[in-house]
Amino acid sequence: MKTILVIAWLGASAVALSSCEKQAESETKPKKVEAVVAKVVPVVESNAITGEVSARVESDLSFRVSGRIVERLVDVGTSVKAGQVLARMDAEEQKADLDVATANLQSAIAQQTQAQLAFDRQQNLFRTQVTTRAALDQAQETLLTAQGSVKSAQAQLDTAQDALTYTELRADADGVITARNAEVGQVAQAAQLVFTLAHDGPRDAVFNVFESLYLGRNLENKVAVSPLSAPSHRMEASVREISPTIDASTGTIRVKVGLEAAPDMQLGAPVVGLFRSTARDAIELPWSAMASKSGKPAVWIIDPTSSSVSLRQIDVSSYETGRFAVRTGVSPGEIVVVDGTKFLRSGQAVTYDKEAAK
């Protein structure tokens, strides 16, 4: 029994010794990594933001008088022409006012006619010295008053006619109805929004971007815009307007990009805009080179004389898809590990393709 235990103990010791020798051998053997030489290249930061197509000019249409809507002739998405009737409201009150104004004008014209005849008669009598100057002056004053009454009645008639036309809501330009805020039977107040009309003509791509996009960055005036459904159909468009204020509800800034090259793009169509910064010189590395030191970004640097590595903290200026730009921490010409960074330790010897790292 003792002999068996001794043999088992010797076997376990041999296995442990062999494992230690292999571990020591693996620790002393240089690790194979991939590396690149840090170079300064022009770096362009880009941000893809989703927006939508909108008309450059929109009108909020409303009635100019209050009343009950009795007819709606268009709906959202309807194409309309300038002057086309969109809705009507009950015009009985306006028609009554027009009838009253018409009667007042007719009465004023009749009074003016009588005053004119009386004035002419007094003039003839005054020439033959049959009447007095005071009677002639009185007839002239009555005529002037009657003429003023006619002008006043005519103005009231014109106002009544205008008020009657206000019961019809008409399009102020060719375009498409994009919003409706009233229904038949509803009592609409004067200036209450009823329709929104997107005018035909130039289109804009509208983006709501975060303020940080413009902080410390010099963005290009050109934006690459493409439909969300067809990313390959990309067009270069110029920034036309940047809102000077931040939307309090979303914390974003509205940016409008003029789609001069695509005036017929469908309203409301989703688009993607690629906002790019002007090119600046920086050291750019792939994401696989990123490591961490004390919770901050770092990279492994290879000493070309000893082929050993050391971990160095860096300051990243921007993160892009598949790459990042280094502001400080790496100098041009230094060799950076880009693959095989796992399980490295400071001072460890590595091997790499020196030709590929040039």
Short mmCIF file of C-alpha atoms in Angstrom, two decimals:
data_model
loop_
_atom_site.label_atom_id
_atom_site.label_comp_id
_atom_site.label_asym_id
_atom_site.label_seq_id
_atom_site.Cartn_x
_atom_site.Cartn_y
_atom_site.Cartn_z
CA MET A 1 0.00 0.00 0.00
CA LYS A 2 2.81 2.41 0.85
CA THR A 3 4.53 1.56 -2.40
CA ILE A 4 1.42 2.49 -4.37
CA LEU A 5 1.13 5.85 -2.57
CA VAL A 6 4.78 6.65 -3.23
CA ILE A 7 4.39 5.86 -6.93
CA ALA A 8 1.25 8.08 -7.15
CA TRP A 9 3.02 10.94 -5.38
CA LEU A 10 6.01 10.68 -7.74
CA GLY A 11 3.66 10.72 -10.76
CA ALA A 12 1.82 13.84 -9.55
CA SER A 13 5.11 15.60 -8.86
CA ALA A 14 6.33 14.79 -12.35
CA VAL A 15 3.14 16.20 -13.92
CA ALA A 16 3.35 19.39 -11.82
CA LEU A 17 7.03 19.83 -12.68
CA SER A 18 6.30 19.39 -16.39
CA SER A 19 3.45 21.94 -16.19
CA CYS A 20 5.71 24.46 -14.46
CA GLU A 21 8.39 23.98 -17.07
CA LYS A 22 5.88 24.53 -19.90
CA GLN A 23 4.48 27.65 -18.17
CA ALA A 24 7.97 29.04 -17.67
CA GLU A 25 8.78 28.28 -21.28
CA SER A 26 5.59 30.04 -22.49
CA GLU A 27 6.36 33.08 -20.31
CA THR A 28 9.85 33.44 -21.65
CA LYS A 29 8.86 32.86 -25.27
CA PRO A 30 8.08 36.13 -27.12
CA LYS A 31 4.37 36.59 -27.95
CA LYS A 32 3.33 37.10 -31.56
CA VAL A 33 1.49 40.39 -32.14
CA GLU A 34 0.57 42.68 -35.00
CA ALA A 35 1.83 46.24 -34.96
CA VAL A 36 1.82 49.43 -37.00
CA VAL A 37 3.99 52.52 -37.04
CA ALA A 38 2.11 55.60 -35.83
CA LYS A 39 1.71 58.11 -38.64
CA VAL A 40 0.08 61.50 -38.89
CA VAL A 41 -2.75 61.42 -41.45
CA PRO A 42 -5.63 63.76 -42.33
CA VAL A 43 -8.56 62.75 -40.11
CA VAL A 44 -12.18 63.64 -40.89
CA GLU A 45 -14.76 63.20 -38.14
CA SER A 46 -18.21 62.22 -39.40
CA ASN A 47 -21.64 61.81 -37.78
CA ALA A 48 -24.63 60.20 -39.48
CA ILE A 49 -27.94 61.77 -38.38
CA THR A 50 -31.47 60.88 -39.47
CA GLY A 51 -33.82 63.62 -40.65
CA GLU A 52 -36.75 64.13 -42.99
CA VAL A 53 -37.62 66.03 -46.14
CA SER A 54 -39.79 69.13 -45.72
CA ALA A 55 -40.93 71.99 -47.91
CA ARG A 56 -38.81 75.11 -47.78
CA VAL A 57 -41.94 77.27 -47.50
CA GLU A 58 -45.05 76.30 -45.49
CA SER A 59 -48.25 78.24 -44.82
CA ASP A 60 -50.58 77.99 -41.85
CA LEU A 61 -54.06 78.57 -43.29
CA SER A 62 -56.99 79.83 -41.20
CA PHE A 63 -60.32 81.61 -41.61
CA ARG A 64 -60.39 85.36 -41.05
CA VAL A 65 -63.82 85.26 -39.41
CA SER A 66 -65.37 82.98 -36.82
CA GLY A 67 -68.08 80.48 -37.68
CA ARG A 68 -69.15 76.85 -38.04
CA ILE A 69 -67.40 74.82 -40.72
CA VAL A 70 -69.97 73.27 -43.07
CA GLU A 71 -67.73 71.83 -45.80
CA ARG A 72 -64.17 70.49 -46.04
CA LEU A 73 -62.96 69.79 -49.58
CA VAL A 74 -59.41 68.50 -49.05
CA ASP A 75 -57.54 66.14 -46.77
CA VAL A 76 -53.92 65.55 -45.75
CA GLY A 77 -51.84 64.66 -48.80
CA THR A 78 -54.11 66.45 -51.29
CA SER A 79 -52.33 68.48 -53.99
CA VAL A 80 -53.95 71.90 -54.41
CA LYS A 81 -53.60 74.92 -56.67
CA ALA A 82 -53.39 78.57 -55.70
CA GLY A 83 -56.87 79.99 -55.11
CA GLN A 84 -58.53 76.58 -54.71
CA VAL A 85 -61.29 76.44 -52.09
CA LEU A 86 -60.26 74.18 -49.21
CA ALA A 87 -63.17 74.63 -46.77
CA ARG A 88 -66.29 76.69 -46.22
CA MET A 89 -68.09 77.90 -43.13
CA ASP A 90 -71.72 78.89 -42.56
CA ALA A 91 -72.15 82.26 -44.33
CA GLU A 92 -75.74 83.14 -43.33
CA GLU A 93 -74.63 85.96 -41.04
CA GLN A 94 -72.30 87.42 -43.66
CA LYS A 95 -75.01 87.21 -46.35
CA ALA A 96 -77.41 89.07 -44.09
CA ASP A 97 -74.82 91.76 -43.46
CA LEU A 98 -74.29 92.02 -47.22
CA ASP A 99 -78.05 92.47 -47.82
CA VAL A 100 -78.19 95.22 -45.18
CA ALA A 101 -75.18 96.98 -46.68
CA THR A 102 -76.69 96.78 -50.16
CA ALA A 103 -79.99 98.30 -48.93
CA ASN A 104 -78.15 101.09 -47.10
CA LEU A 105 -76.24 101.94 -50.26
CA GLN A 106 -79.40 102.06 -52.34
CA SER A 107 -81.03 104.32 -49.75
CA ALA A 108 -78.01 106.60 -49.67
CA ILE A 109 -77.99 106.84 -53.48
CA ALA A 110 -81.68 107.80 -53.48
CA GLN A 111 -81.06 110.52 -50.89
CA GLN A 112 -78.12 111.78 -52.93
CA THR A 113 -80.32 111.96 -56.03
CA GLN A 114 -82.97 113.99 -54.19
CA ALA A 115 -80.33 116.30 -52.72
CA GLN A 116 -78.80 116.83 -56.16
CA LEU A 117 -82.20 117.80 -57.65
CA ALA A 118 -82.88 120.16 -54.77
CA PHE A 119 -79.50 121.82 -55.18
CA ASP A 120 -79.96 122.25 -58.94
CA ARG A 121 -83.39 123.82 -58.34
CA GLN A 122 -81.99 126.27 -55.79
CA GLN A 123 -79.20 127.26 -58.19
CA ASN A 124 -81.72 128.11 -60.94
CA LEU A 125 -83.89 130.08 -58.53
CA PHE A 126 -80.87 131.95 -57.18
CA ARG A 127 -79.88 133.05 -60.70
CA THR A 128 -83.33 134.65 -61.17
CA GLN A 129 -83.15 136.22 -57.69
CA VAL A 130 -86.18 134.24 -56.56
CA THR A 131 -84.49 132.46 -53.63
CA THR A 132 -81.95 133.51 -51.01
CA ARG A 133 -78.29 132.69 -50.71
CA ALA A 134 -78.96 130.92 -47.41
CA ALA A 135 -81.38 128.50 -49.09
CA LEU A 136 -78.80 127.70 -51.78
CA ASP A 137 -76.11 127.05 -49.14
CA GLN A 138 -78.48 124.79 -47.23
CA ALA A 139 -79.20 122.75 -50.38
CA GLN A 140 -75.50 122.46 -51.11
CA GLU A 141 -74.79 121.24 -47.54
CA THR A 142 -77.52 118.61 -47.84
CA LEU A 143 -76.03 117.42 -51.13
CA LEU A 144 -72.53 117.07 -49.64
CA THR A 145 -73.94 115.13 -46.69
CA ALA A 146 -75.76 112.79 -49.05
CA GLN A 147 -72.62 112.25 -51.12
CA GLY A 148 -70.70 111.35 -47.93
CA SER A 149 -73.43 108.90 -46.95
CA VAL A 150 -73.09 107.18 -50.33
CA LYS A 151 -69.34 106.80 -49.89
CA SER A 152 -69.83 105.43 -46.38
CA ALA A 153 -72.50 102.97 -47.55
CA GLN A 154 -70.25 101.84 -50.43
CA ALA A 155 -67.40 101.17 -47.98
CA GLN A 156 -69.73 99.15 -45.76
CA LEU A 157 -70.85 97.14 -48.79
CA ASP A 158 -67.24 96.41 -49.76
CA THR A 159 -66.51 95.28 -46.21
CA ALA A 160 -69.57 93.00 -46.22
CA GLN A 161 -68.51 91.52 -49.55
CA ASP A 162 -65.01 90.86 -48.20
CA ALA A 163 -66.45 89.27 -45.07
CA LEU A 164 -68.50 86.93 -47.25
CA THR A 165 -65.38 85.83 -49.14
CA TYR A 166 -63.67 85.16 -45.80
CA THR A 167 -66.11 82.29 -45.22
CA GLU A 168 -64.19 80.39 -47.92
CA LEU A 169 -60.67 79.21 -47.07
CA ARG A 170 -58.46 79.20 -50.18
CA ALA A 171 -54.92 77.97 -50.87
CA ASP A 172 -52.40 80.79 -51.16
CA ALA A 173 -50.04 78.78 -53.42
CA ASP A 174 -49.63 75.49 -55.26
CA GLY A 175 -48.64 72.72 -52.87
CA VAL A 176 -49.65 69.78 -50.70
CA ILE A 177 -51.77 69.75 -47.54
CA THR A 178 -49.58 68.33 -44.75
CA ALA A 179 -51.78 68.88 -41.68
CA ARG A 180 -55.50 69.30 -40.84
CA ASN A 181 -56.75 70.68 -37.54
CA ALA A 182 -60.49 71.14 -38.04
CA GLU A 183 -63.51 69.06 -39.01
CA VAL A 184 -66.97 69.72 -40.46
CA GLY A 185 -69.35 70.94 -37.76
CA GLN A 186 -66.60 72.44 -35.65
CA VAL A 187 -66.84 76.11 -34.69
CA ALA A 188 -63.59 77.72 -35.80
CA GLN A 189 -62.35 80.98 -34.38
CA ALA A 190 -60.77 83.65 -36.51
CA ALA A 191 -57.04 82.91 -37.09
CA GLN A 192 -57.40 79.36 -35.73
CA LEU A 193 -55.09 76.96 -37.62
CA VAL A 194 -57.10 74.78 -40.02
CA PHE A 195 -54.60 73.51 -42.63
CA THR A 196 -50.86 73.51 -43.16
CA LEU A 197 -49.81 73.87 -46.79
CA ALA A 198 -46.35 72.84 -48.02
CA HIS A 199 -45.58 74.93 -51.09
CA ASP A 200 -44.31 73.34 -54.26
CA GLY A 201 -40.70 74.21 -55.04
CA PRO A 202 -37.38 73.73 -53.26
CA ARG A 203 -37.09 71.07 -50.57
CA ASP A 204 -34.99 70.94 -47.39
CA ALA A 205 -33.64 68.06 -45.37
CA VAL A 206 -34.30 68.94 -41.73
CA PHE A 207 -32.12 67.44 -38.96
CA ASN A 208 -32.34 67.81 -35.20
CA VAL A 209 -28.73 67.56 -34.05
CA PHE A 210 -27.24 67.70 -30.57
CA GLU A 211 -25.36 70.83 -29.62
CA SER A 212 -22.19 68.83 -28.98
CA LEU A 213 -21.86 68.24 -32.72
CA TYR A 214 -20.88 71.89 -33.14
CA LEU A 215 -18.83 72.30 -29.97
CA GLY A 216 -15.12 72.55 -30.72
CA ARG A 217 -15.58 71.32 -34.28
CA ASN A 218 -15.22 73.06 -37.59
CA LEU A 219 -17.86 71.32 -39.69
CA GLU A 220 -17.96 71.44 -43.46
CA ASN A 221 -20.76 73.41 -45.07
CA LYS A 222 -21.54 70.39 -47.26
CA VAL A 223 -23.59 67.44 -45.98
CA ALA A 224 -23.89 64.08 -47.76
CA VAL A 225 -27.64 63.35 -47.85
CA SER A 226 -29.13 60.02 -48.95
CA PRO A 227 -32.61 58.47 -48.65
CA LEU A 228 -32.87 55.99 -45.79
CA SER A 229 -34.24 53.41 -48.22
CA ALA A 230 -31.42 53.94 -50.76
CA PRO A 231 -28.12 54.77 -48.99
CA SER A 232 -26.17 54.51 -52.25
CA HIS A 233 -28.07 57.45 -53.79
CA ARG A 234 -26.02 60.11 -52.05
CA MET A 235 -26.00 63.80 -52.92
CA GLU A 236 -23.93 66.70 -51.66
CA ALA A 237 -26.09 69.48 -50.20
CA SER A 238 -25.25 72.78 -48.51
CA VAL A 239 -26.30 73.79 -45.01
CA ARG A 240 -28.88 76.52 -45.52
CA GLU A 241 -29.96 77.38 -41.99
CA ILE A 242 -28.85 76.63 -38.43
CA SER A 243 -31.27 77.49 -35.65
CA PRO A 244 -29.75 79.99 -33.19
CA THR A 245 -31.69 78.46 -30.28
CA ILE A 246 -31.87 75.04 -28.67
CA ASP A 247 -35.19 73.19 -28.50
CA ALA A 248 -36.05 73.10 -24.81
CA SER A 249 -37.90 69.77 -25.05
CA THR A 250 -35.27 67.79 -27.01
CA GLY A 251 -32.06 69.73 -26.37
CA THR A 252 -31.30 69.76 -30.10
CA ILE A 253 -30.56 72.33 -32.77
CA ARG A 254 -32.53 72.35 -36.03
CA VAL A 255 -30.36 72.32 -39.13
CA LYS A 256 -31.83 72.74 -42.62
CA VAL A 257 -29.93 71.47 -45.65
CA GLY A 258 -31.04 72.66 -49.09
CA LEU A 259 -31.84 69.84 -51.53
CA GLU A 260 -31.32 71.87 -54.67
CA ALA A 261 -30.31 68.77 -56.64
CA ALA A 262 -33.50 66.89 -55.70
CA PRO A 263 -36.47 69.30 -55.70
CA ASP A 264 -38.98 66.47 -56.23
CA MET A 265 -38.12 64.37 -53.18
CA GLN A 266 -41.23 63.18 -51.38
CA LEU A 267 -42.30 65.24 -48.39
CA GLY A 268 -41.68 63.49 -45.08
CA ALA A 269 -39.28 60.96 -46.59
CA PRO A 270 -36.62 59.87 -44.05
CA VAL A 271 -33.05 60.73 -45.03
CA VAL A 272 -29.60 60.29 -43.52
CA GLY A 273 -27.18 63.22 -43.39
CA LEU A 274 -23.44 62.69 -42.98
CA PHE A 275 -22.01 65.72 -41.18
CA ARG A 276 -18.23 65.93 -41.60
CA SER A 277 -15.59 68.05 -39.94
CA THR A 278 -12.80 69.66 -41.90
CA ALA A 279 -9.72 67.46 -42.22
CA ARG A 280 -7.07 67.83 -39.53
CA ASP A 281 -3.78 66.03 -38.96
CA ALA A 282 -3.82 63.35 -36.23
CA ILE A 283 -2.61 59.83 -35.47
CA GLU A 284 -5.33 57.32 -36.28
CA LEU A 285 -5.44 53.76 -34.93
CA PRO A 286 -7.91 50.85 -35.24
CA TRP A 287 -10.18 49.95 -32.34
CA SER A 288 -8.26 46.71 -31.75
CA ALA A 289 -5.31 48.79 -30.51
CA MET A 290 -7.33 50.22 -27.61
CA ALA A 291 -6.38 49.09 -24.09
CA SER A 292 -7.01 50.50 -20.63
CA LYS A 293 -4.77 51.91 -17.93
CA SER A 294 -6.32 52.95 -14.62
CA GLY A 295 -9.69 53.07 -16.33
CA LYS A 296 -8.50 55.42 -19.08
CA PRO A 297 -7.66 54.76 -22.77
CA ALA A 298 -4.17 53.40 -23.41
CA VAL A 299 -2.15 51.56 -26.07
CA TRP A 300 0.77 49.12 -26.00
CA ILE A 301 4.01 50.60 -27.36
CA ILE A 302 6.85 48.37 -28.62
CA ASP A 303 10.46 49.30 -27.91
CA PRO A 304 12.20 48.45 -31.22
CA THR A 305 15.57 47.85 -29.53
CA SER A 306 14.39 45.27 -26.98
CA SER A 307 11.09 44.23 -28.63
CA SER A 308 9.41 44.66 -25.25
CA VAL A 309 6.07 46.36 -24.68
CA SER A 310 4.88 49.05 -22.30
CA LEU A 311 1.36 50.35 -21.61
CA ARG A 312 0.93 54.09 -22.20
CA GLN A 313 -2.10 56.24 -21.43
CA ILE A 314 -3.43 58.34 -24.32
CA ASP A 315 -5.90 61.16 -24.93
CA VAL A 316 -8.48 60.34 -27.62
CA SER A 317 -9.75 63.28 -29.67
CA SER A 318 -12.53 61.43 -31.52
CA TYR A 319 -14.10 58.01 -31.96
CA GLU A 320 -15.18 56.85 -35.40
CA THR A 321 -16.50 53.58 -36.78
CA GLY A 322 -13.64 51.08 -36.54
CA ARG A 323 -11.02 53.65 -35.60
CA PHE A 324 -10.10 56.44 -33.20
CA ALA A 325 -7.87 59.50 -33.36
CA VAL A 326 -5.16 60.14 -30.75
CA ARG A 327 -4.60 63.67 -29.53
CA THR A 328 -1.65 63.02 -27.19
CA GLY A 329 0.24 60.02 -25.83
CA VAL A 330 1.65 58.62 -29.07
CA SER A 331 4.31 60.22 -31.25
CA PRO A 332 4.79 59.69 -34.98
CA GLY A 333 7.18 56.82 -35.69
CA GLU A 334 6.39 54.82 -32.54
CA ILE A 335 5.32 51.20 -32.95
CA VAL A 336 1.83 50.43 -31.60
CA VAL A 337 0.35 46.97 -31.02
CA VAL A 338 -2.95 46.68 -32.93
CA ASP A 339 -3.71 42.98 -32.48
CA GLY A 340 -2.79 40.54 -29.71
CA THR A 341 -3.07 43.03 -26.86
CA LYS A 342 -4.82 40.58 -24.54
CA PHE A 343 -2.77 39.13 -21.67
CA LEU A 344 0.21 41.41 -22.40
CA ARG A 345 2.21 42.73 -19.45
CA SER A 346 4.69 45.54 -19.22
CA GLY A 347 8.20 44.49 -20.21
CA GLN A 348 7.05 41.36 -22.02
CA ALA A 349 8.98 40.50 -25.19
CA VAL A 350 6.97 40.26 -28.41
CA THR A 351 7.59 39.45 -32.03
CA TYR A 352 5.97 41.22 -34.97
CA ASP A 353 6.34 41.61 -38.70
CA LYS A 354 8.73 44.53 -38.96
CA GLU A 355 8.11 44.93 -42.67
CA ALA A 356 4.35 45.11 -42.21
CA ALA A 357 4.78 47.63 -39.37
CA LYS A 358 6.63 50.11 -41.58
#
